[in-house]
Tab-separated table of C-alpha atoms in Angstrom:
chain	number	residue	atom	x	y	z
A	1	MET	CA	0.016	-0.079	-0.188
A	2	LYS	CA	2.738	2.440	1.152
A	3	THR	CA	4.887	1.468	-2.106
A	4	THR	CA	1.971	2.239	-4.341
A	5	MET	CA	1.011	5.359	-2.636
A	6	LYS	CA	4.761	6.723	-3.219
A	7	LYS	CA	4.408	5.601	-7.319
A	8	LEU	CA	1.606	7.742	-7.247
A	9	ALA	CA	2.697	10.595	-5.644
A	10	ALA	CA	6.120	10.438	-7.789
A	11	GLY	CA	4.062	10.467	-10.562
A	12	THR	CA	2.207	13.561	-9.837
A	13	PHE	CA	5.063	15.206	-8.670
A	14	ILE	CA	6.989	14.583	-12.095
A	15	THR	CA	4.084	15.470	-14.262
A	16	LEU	CA	3.405	18.536	-12.351
A	17	LEU	CA	7.315	19.242	-13.162
A	18	VAL	CA	7.164	18.663	-16.653
A	19	LEU	CA	3.886	20.729	-17.312
A	20	VAL	CA	5.776	23.993	-14.861
A	21	VAL	CA	8.835	23.540	-17.650
A	22	ASN	CA	6.878	23.469	-20.474
A	23	VAL	CA	4.727	26.431	-19.993
A	24	LYS	CA	5.307	29.514	-22.418
A	25	ALA	CA	4.585	32.654	-20.486
A	26	GLU	CA	4.720	35.952	-21.655
A	27	GLY	CA	5.058	39.000	-19.822
A	28	THR	CA	1.962	41.490	-19.082
A	29	GLU	CA	4.025	44.367	-21.311
A	30	THR	CA	2.276	45.784	-24.163
A	31	LYS	CA	3.706	44.818	-27.406
A	32	ALA	CA	4.097	47.594	-30.074
A	33	SER	CA	1.071	45.358	-31.983
A	34	ASP	CA	-1.261	45.844	-28.782
A	35	ARG	CA	-0.758	49.493	-29.007
A	36	GLU	CA	-3.115	49.889	-32.192
A	37	ASN	CA	-6.071	48.211	-30.163
A	38	PHE	CA	-7.572	50.827	-28.317
A	39	GLU	CA	-10.967	50.976	-26.923
A	40	SER	CA	-12.593	53.580	-28.543
A	41	ALA	CA	-13.230	56.637	-27.433
A	42	LEU	CA	-16.687	56.811	-24.962
A	43	SER	CA	-19.769	58.609	-26.610
A	44	LEU	CA	-21.947	61.124	-24.511
A	45	GLU	CA	-25.443	60.073	-25.243
A	46	ASP	CA	-28.639	62.294	-24.660
A	47	TRP	CA	-30.224	60.359	-21.744
A	48	MET	CA	-27.004	60.763	-19.677
A	49	THR	CA	-27.445	64.575	-19.962
A	50	ASP	CA	-31.199	64.689	-19.385
A	51	GLU	CA	-31.982	66.527	-16.681
A	52	THR	CA	-35.699	64.496	-16.426
A	53	ILE	CA	-34.099	61.191	-15.648
A	54	TRP	CA	-31.285	62.293	-12.785
A	55	ASN	CA	-32.826	65.146	-10.870
A	56	LEU	CA	-35.641	63.290	-8.871
A	57	ALA	CA	-37.373	66.859	-7.913
A	58	THR	CA	-38.967	67.363	-11.419
A	59	LEU	CA	-40.309	64.007	-11.433
A	60	ASN	CA	-44.189	64.086	-11.328
A	61	ASN	CA	-45.572	63.055	-8.204
A	62	ASP	CA	-48.638	60.830	-9.561
A	63	GLU	CA	-45.956	58.569	-11.228
A	64	SER	CA	-43.455	58.404	-7.743
A	65	ALA	CA	-46.443	58.635	-5.609
A	66	ASN	CA	-46.203	55.475	-3.147
A	67	GLU	CA	-49.243	53.639	-2.186
A	68	ALA	CA	-50.044	53.564	1.295
A	69	GLU	CA	-51.406	50.944	3.080
A	70	THR	CA	-54.660	50.557	4.331
A	71	VAL	CA	-55.361	50.719	8.118
A	72	ILE	CA	-55.899	46.951	9.757
A	73	GLY	CA	-58.455	47.043	11.942
A	74	VAL	CA	-60.484	44.361	13.958
A	75	GLU	CA	-63.715	43.296	12.512
A	76	ASP	CA	-67.054	41.632	14.244
A	77	TRP	CA	-66.376	38.355	12.689
A	78	MET	CA	-63.055	38.178	13.989
A	79	VAL	CA	-64.023	38.497	17.766
A	80	ASN	CA	-67.429	36.638	17.377
A	81	PRO	CA	-66.944	33.736	19.359
A	82	GLU	CA	-69.741	31.573	16.902
A	83	THR	CA	-67.385	31.982	14.024
A	84	TRP	CA	-64.220	30.327	16.104
A	85	ASN	CA	-66.634	27.585	17.725
A	86	PHE	CA	-67.877	26.127	14.628
A	87	ASN	CA	-66.794	22.551	15.536
A	88	ASN	CA	-69.833	22.061	18.326
A	89	ASP	CA	-71.149	18.878	16.929
A	90	ILE	CA	-67.635	16.849	17.749
A	91	LEU	CA	-67.857	13.841	20.013
A	92	VAL	CA	-65.005	13.327	22.081
A	93	GLU	CA	-63.783	10.086	22.334
A	94	THR	CA	-63.169	7.914	25.191
A	95	GLU	CA	-60.707	5.325	25.821
A	96	THR	CA	-61.737	2.084	26.683
A	97	VAL	CA	-60.578	0.138	29.964
A	98	LEU	CA	-57.852	-1.915	29.396
A	99	GLU	CA	-58.769	-5.219	30.591
A	100	LEU	CA	-56.303	-7.976	32.280
A	101	GLU	CA	-56.331	-11.418	29.532
A	102	SER	CA	-55.494	-14.863	30.503
A	103	TRP	CA	-52.000	-14.830	28.660
A	104	MET	CA	-51.244	-11.725	31.152
A	105	THR	CA	-51.179	-13.717	34.351
A	106	ASP	CA	-50.146	-17.192	32.592
A	107	SER	CA	-47.247	-17.868	34.397
A	108	GLU	CA	-45.762	-20.269	31.782
A	109	THR	CA	-45.534	-17.458	29.491
A	110	TRP	CA	-43.637	-15.392	31.740
A	111	ASN	CA	-41.297	-18.006	33.188
A	112	ALA	CA	-40.261	-20.165	29.864
A	113	SER	CA	-37.253	-21.202	31.045
A	114	GLY	CA	-37.235	-24.878	29.841
A	115	ASN	CA	-36.980	-24.033	25.608
A	116	ASN	CA	-35.126	-20.910	25.304
A	117	THR	CA	-31.564	-21.722	27.197
A	118	GLU	CA	-28.486	-19.852	25.843
A	119	THR	CA	-25.303	-21.518	25.154
A	120	GLY	CA	-22.138	-19.523	26.459
A	121	LEU	CA	-20.136	-17.124	23.547
A	122	GLU	CA	-17.245	-19.681	22.417
A	123	VAL	CA	-13.775	-18.289	21.059
A	124	GLU	CA	-13.412	-18.935	17.735
A	125	ASN	CA	-10.316	-19.389	15.303
A	126	TRP	CA	-11.532	-16.456	12.912
A	127	MET	CA	-11.503	-14.320	16.220
A	128	ILE	CA	-8.113	-14.300	16.821
A	129	ASN	CA	-6.519	-14.653	13.450
A	130	ASN	CA	-4.258	-11.490	13.287
A	131	ARG	CA	-4.616	-11.741	9.456
A	132	ASN	CA	-8.338	-11.007	9.369
A	133	TRP	CA	-7.913	-8.311	11.736
A	134	LYS	CA	-5.165	-6.225	9.797
């Protein structure tokens, strides 16, 4: 197991070393050919300078009016006991009385010592064999 792990680690290290050596990285400085590819100049558009967009005081009050929430009140049906006690017809279920049955008090049921005797534990060879527990 150790030999396999060592071979795997060595192979991974060698592969990583080969990949690192073969990388052809170039610097981040700009080349003469890259200097020609600059971004075009930014252009100013009409909406960028429109005061109606950026000046919030000029907005029409109808467009920006926040909708007011309605006041929540307690209504009659909310406090009416008849509304909440609508299941008056439910019958309350009662539990039946527990009764002793004959098997519960039978001594043969609880003192069954004749048929169900347990044997002692035995140590077997496989339990102490070192090859099984490595």
